[in-house]
Coordinates of C-alpha atoms and ligand atoms in Angstrom, one line a residue:
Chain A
X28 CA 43.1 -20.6 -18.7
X29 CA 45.5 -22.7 -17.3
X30 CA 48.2 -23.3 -20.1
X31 CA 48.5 -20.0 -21.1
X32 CA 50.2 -19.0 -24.1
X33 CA 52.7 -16.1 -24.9
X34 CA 49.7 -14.3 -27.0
X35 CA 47.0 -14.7 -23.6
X36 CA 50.3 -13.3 -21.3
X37 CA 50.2 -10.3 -23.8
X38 CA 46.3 -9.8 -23.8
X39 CA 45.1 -6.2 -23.2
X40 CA 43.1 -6.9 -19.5
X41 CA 42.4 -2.7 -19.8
X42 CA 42.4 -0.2 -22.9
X43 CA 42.2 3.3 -22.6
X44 CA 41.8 5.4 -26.0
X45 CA 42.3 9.1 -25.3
X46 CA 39.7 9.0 -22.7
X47 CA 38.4 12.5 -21.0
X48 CA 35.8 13.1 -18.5
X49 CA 34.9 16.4 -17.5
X50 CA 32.1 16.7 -14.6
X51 CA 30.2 20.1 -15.8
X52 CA 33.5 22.5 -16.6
X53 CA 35.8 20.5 -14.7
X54 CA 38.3 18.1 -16.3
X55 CA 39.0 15.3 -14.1
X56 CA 40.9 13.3 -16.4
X57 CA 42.5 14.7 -20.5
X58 CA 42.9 12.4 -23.6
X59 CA 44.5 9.3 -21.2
X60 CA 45.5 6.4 -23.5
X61 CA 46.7 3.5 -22.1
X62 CA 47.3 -0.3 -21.6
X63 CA 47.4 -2.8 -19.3
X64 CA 48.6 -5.8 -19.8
X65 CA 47.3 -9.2 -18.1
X66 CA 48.9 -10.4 -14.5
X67 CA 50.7 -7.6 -13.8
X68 CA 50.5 -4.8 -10.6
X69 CA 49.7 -2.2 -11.4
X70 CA 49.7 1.5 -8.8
X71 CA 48.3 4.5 -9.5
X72 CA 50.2 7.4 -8.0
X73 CA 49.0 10.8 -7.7
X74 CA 48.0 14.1 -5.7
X75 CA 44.5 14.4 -4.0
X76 CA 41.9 15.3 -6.8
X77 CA 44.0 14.2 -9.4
X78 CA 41.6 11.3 -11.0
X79 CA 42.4 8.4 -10.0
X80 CA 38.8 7.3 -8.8
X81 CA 37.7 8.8 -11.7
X82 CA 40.0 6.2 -13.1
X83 CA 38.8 3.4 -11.1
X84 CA 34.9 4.1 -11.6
X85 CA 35.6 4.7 -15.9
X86 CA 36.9 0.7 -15.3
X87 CA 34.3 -0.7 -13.4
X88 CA 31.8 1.2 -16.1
X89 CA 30.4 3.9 -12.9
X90 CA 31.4 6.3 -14.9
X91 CA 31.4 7.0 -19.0
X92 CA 34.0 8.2 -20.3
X93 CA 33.0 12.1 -21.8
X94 CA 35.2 11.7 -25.1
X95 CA 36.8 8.4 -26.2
X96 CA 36.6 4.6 -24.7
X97 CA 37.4 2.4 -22.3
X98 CA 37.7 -1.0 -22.6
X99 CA 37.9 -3.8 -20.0
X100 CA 38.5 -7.4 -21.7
X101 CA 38.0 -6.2 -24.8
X102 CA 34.6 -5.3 -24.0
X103 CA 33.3 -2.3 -23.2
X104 CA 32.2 -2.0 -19.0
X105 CA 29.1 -2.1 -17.9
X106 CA 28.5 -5.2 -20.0
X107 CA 28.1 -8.9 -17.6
X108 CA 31.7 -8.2 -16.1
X109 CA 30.8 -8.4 -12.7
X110 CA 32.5 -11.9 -12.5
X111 CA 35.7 -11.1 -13.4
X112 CA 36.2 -8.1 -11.1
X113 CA 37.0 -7.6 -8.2
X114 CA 36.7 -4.1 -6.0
X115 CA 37.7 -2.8 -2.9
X116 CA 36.0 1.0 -3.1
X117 CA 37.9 3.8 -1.1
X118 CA 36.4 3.5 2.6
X119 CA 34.2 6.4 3.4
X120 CA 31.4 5.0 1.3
X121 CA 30.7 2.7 4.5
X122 CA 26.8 3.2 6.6
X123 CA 28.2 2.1 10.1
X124 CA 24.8 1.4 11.2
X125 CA 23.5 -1.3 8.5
X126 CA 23.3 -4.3 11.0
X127 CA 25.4 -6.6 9.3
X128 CA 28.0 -9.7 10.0
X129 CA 31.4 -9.5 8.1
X130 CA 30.6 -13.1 6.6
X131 CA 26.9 -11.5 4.7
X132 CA 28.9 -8.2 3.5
X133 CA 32.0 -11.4 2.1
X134 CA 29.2 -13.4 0.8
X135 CA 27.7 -10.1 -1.5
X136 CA 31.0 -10.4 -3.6
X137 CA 29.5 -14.2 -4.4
X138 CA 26.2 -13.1 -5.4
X139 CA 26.1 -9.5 -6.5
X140 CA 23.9 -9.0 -3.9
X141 CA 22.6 -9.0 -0.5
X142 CA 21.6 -12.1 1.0
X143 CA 19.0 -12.8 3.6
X144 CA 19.9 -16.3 4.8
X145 CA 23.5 -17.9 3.6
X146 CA 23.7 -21.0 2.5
X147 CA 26.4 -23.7 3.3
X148 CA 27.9 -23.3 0.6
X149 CA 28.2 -19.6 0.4
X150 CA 29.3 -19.6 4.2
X151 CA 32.1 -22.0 3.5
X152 CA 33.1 -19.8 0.9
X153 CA 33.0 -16.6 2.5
X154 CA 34.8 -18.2 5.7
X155 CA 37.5 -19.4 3.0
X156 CA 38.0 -15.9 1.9
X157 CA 38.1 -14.3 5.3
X158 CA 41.2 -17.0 5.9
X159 CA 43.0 -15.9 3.1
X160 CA 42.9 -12.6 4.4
X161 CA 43.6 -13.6 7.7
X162 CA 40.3 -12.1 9.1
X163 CA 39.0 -15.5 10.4
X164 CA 38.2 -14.2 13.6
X165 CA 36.5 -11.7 12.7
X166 CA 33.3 -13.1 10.7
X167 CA 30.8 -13.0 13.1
X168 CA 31.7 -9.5 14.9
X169 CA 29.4 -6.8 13.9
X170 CA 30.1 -4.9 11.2
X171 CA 29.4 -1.4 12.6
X172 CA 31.9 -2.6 15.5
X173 CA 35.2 -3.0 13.2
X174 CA 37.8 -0.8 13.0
X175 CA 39.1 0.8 9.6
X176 CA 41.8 -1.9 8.8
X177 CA 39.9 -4.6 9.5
X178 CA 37.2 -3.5 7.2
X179 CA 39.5 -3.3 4.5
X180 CA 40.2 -6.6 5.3
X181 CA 36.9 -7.7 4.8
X182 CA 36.2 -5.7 1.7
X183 CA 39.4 -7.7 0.1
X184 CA 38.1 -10.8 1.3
X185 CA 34.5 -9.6 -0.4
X186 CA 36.5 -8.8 -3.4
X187 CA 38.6 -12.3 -4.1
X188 CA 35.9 -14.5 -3.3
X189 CA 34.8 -14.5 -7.0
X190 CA 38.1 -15.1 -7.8
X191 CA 38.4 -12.0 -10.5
X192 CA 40.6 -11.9 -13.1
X193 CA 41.2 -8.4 -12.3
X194 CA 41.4 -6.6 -8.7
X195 CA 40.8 -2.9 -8.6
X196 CA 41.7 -1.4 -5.2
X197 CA 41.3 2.1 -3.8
X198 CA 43.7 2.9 -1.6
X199 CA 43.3 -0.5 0.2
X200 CA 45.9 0.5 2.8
X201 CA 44.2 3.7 4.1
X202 CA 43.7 2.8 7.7
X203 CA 46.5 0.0 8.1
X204 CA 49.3 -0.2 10.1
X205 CA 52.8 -0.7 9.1
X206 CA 52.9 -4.9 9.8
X207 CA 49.2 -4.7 8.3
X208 CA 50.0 -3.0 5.2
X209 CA 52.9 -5.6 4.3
X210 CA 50.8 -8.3 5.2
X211 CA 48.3 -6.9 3.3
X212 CA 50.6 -6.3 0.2
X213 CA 51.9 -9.8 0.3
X214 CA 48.4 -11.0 0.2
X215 CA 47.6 -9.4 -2.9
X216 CA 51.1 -10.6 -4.6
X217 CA 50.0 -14.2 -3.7
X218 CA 46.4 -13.8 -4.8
X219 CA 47.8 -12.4 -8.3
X220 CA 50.2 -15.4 -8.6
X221 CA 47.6 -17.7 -8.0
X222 CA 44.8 -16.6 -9.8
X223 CA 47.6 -14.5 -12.6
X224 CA 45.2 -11.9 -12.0
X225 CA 45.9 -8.2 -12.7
X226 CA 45.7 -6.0 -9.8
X227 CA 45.7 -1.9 -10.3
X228 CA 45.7 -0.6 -6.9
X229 CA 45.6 3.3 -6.1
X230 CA 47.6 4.3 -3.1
X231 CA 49.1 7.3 -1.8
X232 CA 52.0 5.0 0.1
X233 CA 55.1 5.5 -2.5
X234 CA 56.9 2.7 -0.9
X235 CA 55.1 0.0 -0.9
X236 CA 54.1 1.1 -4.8
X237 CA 57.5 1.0 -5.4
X238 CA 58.3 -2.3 -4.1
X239 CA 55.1 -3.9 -5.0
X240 CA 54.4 -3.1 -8.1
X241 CA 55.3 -4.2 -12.0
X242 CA 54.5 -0.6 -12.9
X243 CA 53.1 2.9 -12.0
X244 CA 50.9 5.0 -13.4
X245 CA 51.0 8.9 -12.1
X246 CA 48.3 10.7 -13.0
X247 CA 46.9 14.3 -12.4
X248 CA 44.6 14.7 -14.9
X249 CA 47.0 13.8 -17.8
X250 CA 48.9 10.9 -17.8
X251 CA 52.2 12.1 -16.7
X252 CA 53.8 8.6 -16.8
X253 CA 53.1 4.9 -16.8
X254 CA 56.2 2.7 -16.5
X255 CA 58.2 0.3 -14.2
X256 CA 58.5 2.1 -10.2
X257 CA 61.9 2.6 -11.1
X258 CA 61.5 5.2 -13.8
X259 CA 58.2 6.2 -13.0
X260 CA 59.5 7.6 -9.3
X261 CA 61.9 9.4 -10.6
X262 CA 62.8 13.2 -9.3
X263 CA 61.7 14.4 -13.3
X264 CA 57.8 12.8 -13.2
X265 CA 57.3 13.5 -9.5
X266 CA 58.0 17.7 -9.7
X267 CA 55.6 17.0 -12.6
X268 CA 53.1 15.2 -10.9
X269 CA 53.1 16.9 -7.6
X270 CA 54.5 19.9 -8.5
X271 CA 56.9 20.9 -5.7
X272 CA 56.5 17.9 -3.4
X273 CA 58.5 16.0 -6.2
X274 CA 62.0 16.5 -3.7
X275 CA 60.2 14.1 -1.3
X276 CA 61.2 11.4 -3.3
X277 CA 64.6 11.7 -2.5
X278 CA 63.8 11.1 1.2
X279 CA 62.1 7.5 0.4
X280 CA 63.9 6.3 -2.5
X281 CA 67.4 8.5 -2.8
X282 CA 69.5 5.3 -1.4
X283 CA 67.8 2.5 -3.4
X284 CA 67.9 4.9 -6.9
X285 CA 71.4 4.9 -6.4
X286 CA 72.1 1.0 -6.0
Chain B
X10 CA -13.9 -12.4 21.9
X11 CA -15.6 -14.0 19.4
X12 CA -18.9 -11.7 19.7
X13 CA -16.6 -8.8 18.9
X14 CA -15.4 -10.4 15.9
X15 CA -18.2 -11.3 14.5
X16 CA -19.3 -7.1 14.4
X17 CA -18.0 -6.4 10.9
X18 CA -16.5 -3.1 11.4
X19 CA -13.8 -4.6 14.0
X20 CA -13.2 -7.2 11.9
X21 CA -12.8 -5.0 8.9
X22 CA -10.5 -3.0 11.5
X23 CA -8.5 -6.0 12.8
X24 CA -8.0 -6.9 8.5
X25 CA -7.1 -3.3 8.5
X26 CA -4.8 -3.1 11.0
X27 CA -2.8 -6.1 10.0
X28 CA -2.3 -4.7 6.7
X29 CA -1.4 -1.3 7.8
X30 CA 0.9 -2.4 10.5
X31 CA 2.7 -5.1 8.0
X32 CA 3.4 -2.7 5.1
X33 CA 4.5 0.1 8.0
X34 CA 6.7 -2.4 9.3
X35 CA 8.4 -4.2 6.4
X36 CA 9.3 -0.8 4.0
X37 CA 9.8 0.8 7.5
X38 CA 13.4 -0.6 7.4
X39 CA 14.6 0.7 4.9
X40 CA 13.1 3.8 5.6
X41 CA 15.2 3.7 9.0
X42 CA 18.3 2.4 7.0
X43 CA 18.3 4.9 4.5
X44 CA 17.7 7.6 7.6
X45 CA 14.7 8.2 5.7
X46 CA 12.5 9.1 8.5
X47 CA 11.0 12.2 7.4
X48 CA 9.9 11.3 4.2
X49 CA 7.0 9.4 6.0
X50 CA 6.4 12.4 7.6
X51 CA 6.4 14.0 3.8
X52 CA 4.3 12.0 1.9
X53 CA 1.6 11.5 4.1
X54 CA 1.3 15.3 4.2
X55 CA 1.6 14.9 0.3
X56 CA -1.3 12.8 0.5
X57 CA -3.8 15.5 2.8
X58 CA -3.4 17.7 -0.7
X59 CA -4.7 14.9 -2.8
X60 CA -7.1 14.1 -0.4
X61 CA -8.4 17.5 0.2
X62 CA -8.8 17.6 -3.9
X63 CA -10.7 14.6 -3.6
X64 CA -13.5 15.9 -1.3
X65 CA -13.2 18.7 -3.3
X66 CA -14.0 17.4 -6.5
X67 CA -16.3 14.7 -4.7
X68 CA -15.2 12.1 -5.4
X69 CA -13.3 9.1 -3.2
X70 CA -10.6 10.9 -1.9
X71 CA -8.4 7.4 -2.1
X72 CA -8.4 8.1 -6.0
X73 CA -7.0 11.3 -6.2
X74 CA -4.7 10.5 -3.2
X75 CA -2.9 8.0 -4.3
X76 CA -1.9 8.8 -7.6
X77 CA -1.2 13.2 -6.2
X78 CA 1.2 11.0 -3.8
X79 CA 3.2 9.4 -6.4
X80 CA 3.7 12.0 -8.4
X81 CA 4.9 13.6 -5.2
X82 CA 7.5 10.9 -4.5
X83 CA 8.6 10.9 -8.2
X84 CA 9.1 14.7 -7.8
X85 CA 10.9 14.7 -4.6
X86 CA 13.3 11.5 -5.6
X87 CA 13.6 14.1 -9.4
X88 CA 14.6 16.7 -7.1
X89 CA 17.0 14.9 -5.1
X90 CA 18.7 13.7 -8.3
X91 CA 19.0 16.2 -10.6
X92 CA 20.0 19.0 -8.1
X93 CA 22.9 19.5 -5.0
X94 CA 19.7 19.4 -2.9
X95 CA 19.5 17.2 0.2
X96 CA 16.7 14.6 -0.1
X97 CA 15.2 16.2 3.2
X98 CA 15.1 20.0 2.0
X99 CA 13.3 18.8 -1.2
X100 CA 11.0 16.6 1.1
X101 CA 10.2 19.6 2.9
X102 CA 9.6 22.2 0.0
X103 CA 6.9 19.4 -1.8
X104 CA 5.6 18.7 2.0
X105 CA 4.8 22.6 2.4
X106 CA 3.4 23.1 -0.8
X107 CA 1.0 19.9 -0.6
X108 CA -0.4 20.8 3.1
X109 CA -0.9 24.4 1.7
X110 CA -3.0 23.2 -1.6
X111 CA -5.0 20.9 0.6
X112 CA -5.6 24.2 2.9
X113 CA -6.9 25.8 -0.3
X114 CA -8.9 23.2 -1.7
X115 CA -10.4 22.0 1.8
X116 CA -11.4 26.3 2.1
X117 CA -12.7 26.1 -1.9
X118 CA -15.5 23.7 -0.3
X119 CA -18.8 25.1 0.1
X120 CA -20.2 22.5 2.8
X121 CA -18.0 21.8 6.0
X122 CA -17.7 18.1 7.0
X123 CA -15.9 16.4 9.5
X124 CA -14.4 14.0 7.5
X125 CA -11.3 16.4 6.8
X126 CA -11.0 15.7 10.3
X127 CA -11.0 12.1 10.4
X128 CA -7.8 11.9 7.6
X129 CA -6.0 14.4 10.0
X130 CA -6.3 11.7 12.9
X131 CA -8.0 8.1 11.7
X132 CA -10.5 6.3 12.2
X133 CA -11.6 2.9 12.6
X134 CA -14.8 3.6 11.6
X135 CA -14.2 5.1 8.5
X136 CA -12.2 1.9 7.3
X137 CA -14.7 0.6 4.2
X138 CA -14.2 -2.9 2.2
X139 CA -12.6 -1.2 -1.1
X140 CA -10.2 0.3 1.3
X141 CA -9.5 -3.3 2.4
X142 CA -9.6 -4.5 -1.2
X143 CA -6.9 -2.3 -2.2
X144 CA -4.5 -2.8 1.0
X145 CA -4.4 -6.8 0.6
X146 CA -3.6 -5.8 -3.8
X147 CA -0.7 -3.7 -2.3
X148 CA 0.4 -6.0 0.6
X149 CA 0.2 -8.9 -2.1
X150 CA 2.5 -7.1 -4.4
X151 CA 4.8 -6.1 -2.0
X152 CA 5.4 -9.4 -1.0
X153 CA 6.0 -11.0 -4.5
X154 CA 8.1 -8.2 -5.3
X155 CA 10.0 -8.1 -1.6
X156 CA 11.1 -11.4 -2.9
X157 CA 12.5 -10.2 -5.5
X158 CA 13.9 -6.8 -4.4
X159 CA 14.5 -7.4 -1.0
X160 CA 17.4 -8.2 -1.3
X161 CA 18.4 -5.3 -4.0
X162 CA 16.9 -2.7 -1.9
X163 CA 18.9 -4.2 0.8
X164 CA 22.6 -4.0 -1.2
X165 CA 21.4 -0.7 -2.4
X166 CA 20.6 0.7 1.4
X167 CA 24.2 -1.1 2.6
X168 CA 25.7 0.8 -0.1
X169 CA 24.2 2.2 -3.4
X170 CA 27.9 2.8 -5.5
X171 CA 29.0 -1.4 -4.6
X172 CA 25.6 -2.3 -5.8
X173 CA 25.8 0.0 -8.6
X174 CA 29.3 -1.4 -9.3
X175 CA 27.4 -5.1 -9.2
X176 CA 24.9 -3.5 -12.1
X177 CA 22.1 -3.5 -9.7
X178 CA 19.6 -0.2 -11.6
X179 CA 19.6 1.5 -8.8
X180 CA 17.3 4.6 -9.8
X181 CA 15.1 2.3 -10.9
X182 CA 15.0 0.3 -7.5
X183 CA 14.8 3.7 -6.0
X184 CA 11.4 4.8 -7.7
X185 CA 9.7 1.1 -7.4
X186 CA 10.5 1.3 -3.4
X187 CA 9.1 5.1 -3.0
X188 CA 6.4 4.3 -5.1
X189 CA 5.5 1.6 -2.5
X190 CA 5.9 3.3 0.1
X191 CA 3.8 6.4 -1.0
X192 CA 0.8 3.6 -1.9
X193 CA 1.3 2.2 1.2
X194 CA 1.3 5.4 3.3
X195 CA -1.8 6.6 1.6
X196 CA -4.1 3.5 2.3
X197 CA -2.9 3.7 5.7
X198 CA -4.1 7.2 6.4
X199 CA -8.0 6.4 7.1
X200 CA -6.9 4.2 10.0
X201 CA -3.8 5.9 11.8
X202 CA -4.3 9.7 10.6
X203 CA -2.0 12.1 8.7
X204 CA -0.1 12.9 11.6
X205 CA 0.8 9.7 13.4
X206 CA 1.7 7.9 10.3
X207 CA 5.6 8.5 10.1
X208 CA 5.7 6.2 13.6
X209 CA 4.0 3.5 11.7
X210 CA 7.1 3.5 9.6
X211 CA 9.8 4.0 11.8
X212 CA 8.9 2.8 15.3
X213 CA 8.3 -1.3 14.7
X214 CA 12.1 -1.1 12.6
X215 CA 13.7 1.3 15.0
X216 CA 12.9 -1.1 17.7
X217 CA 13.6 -4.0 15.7
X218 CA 17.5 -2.5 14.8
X219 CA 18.2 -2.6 18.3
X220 CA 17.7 -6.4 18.5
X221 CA 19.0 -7.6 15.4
X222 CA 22.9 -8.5 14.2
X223 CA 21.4 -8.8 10.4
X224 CA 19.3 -6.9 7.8
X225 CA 17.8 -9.9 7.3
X226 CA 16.2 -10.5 11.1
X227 CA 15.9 -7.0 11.4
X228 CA 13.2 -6.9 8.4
X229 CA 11.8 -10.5 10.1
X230 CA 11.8 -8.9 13.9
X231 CA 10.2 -5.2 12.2
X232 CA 7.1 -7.2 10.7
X233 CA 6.7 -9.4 14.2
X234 CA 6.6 -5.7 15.5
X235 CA 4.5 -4.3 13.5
X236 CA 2.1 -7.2 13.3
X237 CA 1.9 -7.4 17.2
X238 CA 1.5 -3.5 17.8
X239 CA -1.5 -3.4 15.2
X240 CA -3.6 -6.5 17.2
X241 CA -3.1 -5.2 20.5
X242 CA -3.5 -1.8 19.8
X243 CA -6.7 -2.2 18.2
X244 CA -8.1 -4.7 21.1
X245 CA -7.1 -2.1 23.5
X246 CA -8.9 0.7 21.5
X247 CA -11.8 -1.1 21.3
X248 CA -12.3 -2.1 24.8
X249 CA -11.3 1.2 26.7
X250 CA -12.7 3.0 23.6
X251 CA -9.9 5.2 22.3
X252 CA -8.7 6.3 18.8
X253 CA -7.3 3.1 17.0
X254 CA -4.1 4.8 15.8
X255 CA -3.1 6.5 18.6
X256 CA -3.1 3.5 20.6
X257 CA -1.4 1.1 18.2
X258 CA 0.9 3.5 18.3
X259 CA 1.4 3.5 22.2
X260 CA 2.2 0.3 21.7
X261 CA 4.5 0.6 19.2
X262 CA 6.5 2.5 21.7
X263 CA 6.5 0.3 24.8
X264 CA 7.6 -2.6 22.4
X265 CA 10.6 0.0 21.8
X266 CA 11.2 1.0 25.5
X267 CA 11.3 -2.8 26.0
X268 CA 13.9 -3.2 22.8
X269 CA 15.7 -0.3 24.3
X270 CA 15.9 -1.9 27.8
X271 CA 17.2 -5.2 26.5
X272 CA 20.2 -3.9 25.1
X273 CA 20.8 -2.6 28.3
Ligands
LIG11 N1 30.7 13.1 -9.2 C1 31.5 14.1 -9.3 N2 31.0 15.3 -9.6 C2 31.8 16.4 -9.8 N3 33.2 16.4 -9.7 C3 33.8 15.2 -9.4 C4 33.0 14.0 -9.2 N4 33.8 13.0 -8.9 C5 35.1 13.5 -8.9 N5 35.0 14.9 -9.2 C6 36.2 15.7 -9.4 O1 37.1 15.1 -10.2 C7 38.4 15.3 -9.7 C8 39.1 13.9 -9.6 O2 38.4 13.2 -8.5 P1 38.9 11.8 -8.0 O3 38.0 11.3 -7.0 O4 39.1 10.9 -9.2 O5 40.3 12.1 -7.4 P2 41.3 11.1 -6.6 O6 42.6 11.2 -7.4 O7 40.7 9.8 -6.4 O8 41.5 11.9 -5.3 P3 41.8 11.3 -3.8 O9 43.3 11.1 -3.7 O10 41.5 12.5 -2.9 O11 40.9 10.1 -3.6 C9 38.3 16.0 -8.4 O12 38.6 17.4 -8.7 C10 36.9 15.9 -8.0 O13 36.5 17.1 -7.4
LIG12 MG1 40.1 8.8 -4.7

């Protein structure tokens, strides 16, 4: 892993082949073909309801894919990848009142399960990852008692501690303030250098996909486009993706488009 | 002390008790955790329908019980599943229609016992040794298994979508812990009743939430609980002669009051 070679740079981490899932009538995502390549960031952009979930879950093998296939190292999900991913699910998933300690819920991302008693070893590790998320202080503080941000914090922390080779993250920075959410972006860009990970984040915060990321995906339903931030937030693919809101773009990106 | 032990019947009570209070206690937390409360409630009324069949048919009404029960908690989990339904409103539409079958099997009898009676509210007395038999099989089995699944059951309670995303099979965990629970719930019936049963399951790990920062010593404090309410209760019913449920009980709830108090 370590002297990579131009072919590994190029390897296909995810493959989508015209990939639809429909729940009952509904179409939640239409033919989506795609690929992403290995150590790149990667957002997903797109209007409430438009699939990106859906997207997330088809990756970590939650969800089959009603027509077509998805593929996640070559392989197809669902199949001893737990190692080599990494999630951080959307937040309102979370039972408040399972007594719990930050440290236990880090330590689950270790073991793929809960753990009565941690060992040392698992303690130093799940400590480790609380540091690199800057959450040291809060691994002993009970779960039920943290706000929103710093549970996100813990559920990245959760999430590195295996070290993936690929990050999924649902919008991480729901929750997060403004010096939090940088922080929290510029953790991720380190983790991905030093692992040369691949990271697909969802998030409905346009700029810091735009500054963040090596390329966007905007999705509602169809894959409307999947290139660098540059292109990908322009005024044409917005209008597409979120019909009328597409003008907002101008207000957050106007001045850098034009540099 | 030791003359009282020596009688049989208490000390078939006291083995009893143990049991009962210990299963109760231990799958009690993740009934609480999975704000499952009223499926105690559920399935031991599931069970008065099987029992009532058994003293129907004659037989021991522990054979038809426990097996009605399961199929109960398999139905009730199907229901949940594979409708919009709420797990409660599909608790409540099996718990209806297995108290009114036992009401027409139990009126289907031509002679009227009192034994009916003693399911409704436990007994002591009516604890026998193949009713001890099979308690120590299921506490057995739960505890190999709760090695095991403990800690599944517990990633599945925190959250069932991360475990599923950690390939934990889920459904399957699912059915193994309500089919448990239902065994458990129906060999607990002769000693605490039909009707006090839910507290056996949600009292001891209610009380032991309130103390505990961890799942883990939660589960540990619930089975201390449990374990403590069960001996006591049964000294006290003995010696100032009341029902042995009720009063294991009782003391399930001052241990709570006390819990309560202590985290001020
Ligand atoms: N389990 C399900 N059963 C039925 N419909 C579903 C299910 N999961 C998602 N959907 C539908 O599929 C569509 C896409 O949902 P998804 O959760 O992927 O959207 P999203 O882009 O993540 O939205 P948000 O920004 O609100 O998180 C929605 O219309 C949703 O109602
Ligand atoms: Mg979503």
């Amino acid at each position: 892993m370590e002297n990579k070679t131009i072919n590994q740079e190029n390897e296909n981490v995810v493959v989508f082949e015209k990939v639809t899932v429909r729940f009952g009538t509904h179409t939640a995502l239409e033919d989506i073909s795609l690929e992403i390549k290995k150590g790149l960031f990667i957002t997903v952009v797109g209007p409430n309801g438009g699939g990106k979930t859906t997207f997330l879950k088809l990756i970590l093998g939650l969800l089959e894919p009603t027509l077509g296939e998805v593929k996640v190292f070559g392989e197809k999900p669902l199949k001893n990848l737990t190692q080599a991913i990494g999630y951080v699910p959307q937040i309102k998933t979370f039972d408040r009142s399972f007594p719990a300690l930050p440290i236990e819920l880090v330590a689950t991302g270790l073991t793929g399960n809960w753990i009565g008693i941690l060992s040392k070893e698992q303690k130093r590790l799940a400590l480790e990852a609380l540091e690199q998320v800057g959450a040291t202080n809060l691994a002993k503080k009970p779960l039920g008692k943290l706000s929103g941000g710093e549970l996100q914090r813990i559920f990245l922390a959760r999430s590195i501690i295996r070290k993936p080779r690929l990050l999924l993250l649902d919008e991480p920075a729901s929750g997060i303030d403004v010096a939090g959410e940088m922080d929290f972006n510029n953790i991720l860009e380190e983790y991905k250098k030093r692992q040369n990970a691949t990271i697909i984040m969802i998030t409905h915060d346009w700029e810091s996909a735009y500054h963040h990321s090596d390329y966007v995906l905007l999705l509602n339903r169809v894959k409307i486009c999947y290139d660098e931030p540059k292109k990908a937030f322009s005024e044409k693919w917005l209008r597409i993706a979120f019909g009328h809101l597409g003008h907002a773009h101008e207000m957050i990106f106007g001045v850098k488009n034009n540099d | 002390m030791i003359d009282m032990l020596s009688m049989t019947f208490m000390q078939r009570a006291l083995i009893a008790g143990l049991l009962v209070g210990f299963l109760g206690s231990y799958f009690g937390v993740f009934i609480v955790q999975r704000k499952m409360s009223f499926m105690g409630d559920g399935l031991a009324h599931a069970a008065f329908g099987g029992i009532a069949l058994g003293l129907l048919l004659e037989t021991e009404p522990m054979w038809i019980a426990v097996p009605f029960t399961l199929i109960i908690s398999i139905g009730i989990t199907l229901i949940r599943d594979k409708t919009s339904l709420e797990m409660d409103t599909s608790i409540g539409i099996f718990f209806a229609l297995s108290v009114a079958l036992g009401i027409i099997f139990i009126s289907l009898r031509k002679h009227y016992t009192t034994d009916a009676f003693t399911y409704m509210f436990g007994s002591i007395l009516s604890v026998n040794t193949s009713d001890l038999i099979i308690s120590s099989i299921i506490v057995v089995i739960s505890i190999v298994l709760s090695f095991k699944f403990w800690r599944k059951w517990a990633y599945a309670t925190f959250d069932p979508e991360l475990a599923k995303a950690d390939k934990l099979n889920t459904k399957f965990d699912d059915y193994l812990l309500s089919a448990l629970i239902s065994i458990s719930i129906v060999i607990s019936i002769k000693l605490v009743g039909i009707v006090l049963i839910a507290s056996f399951l949600v009292i001891p790990a209610a009380s032991a939430r309130l103390l505990s920062s961890t799942f883990f010593k939660m589960t540990i404090l619930s089975v201390i609980f449990g374990l403590i309410s069960s001996l006591v209760g049964l000294f006290l019913s003995y010696f100032l002669d009341l029902p042995s449920g009720a009063t294991i009980i009782l003391i399930q709830a001052i241990i709570f009051f006390i819990a309560m108090s202590l985290k001020k």
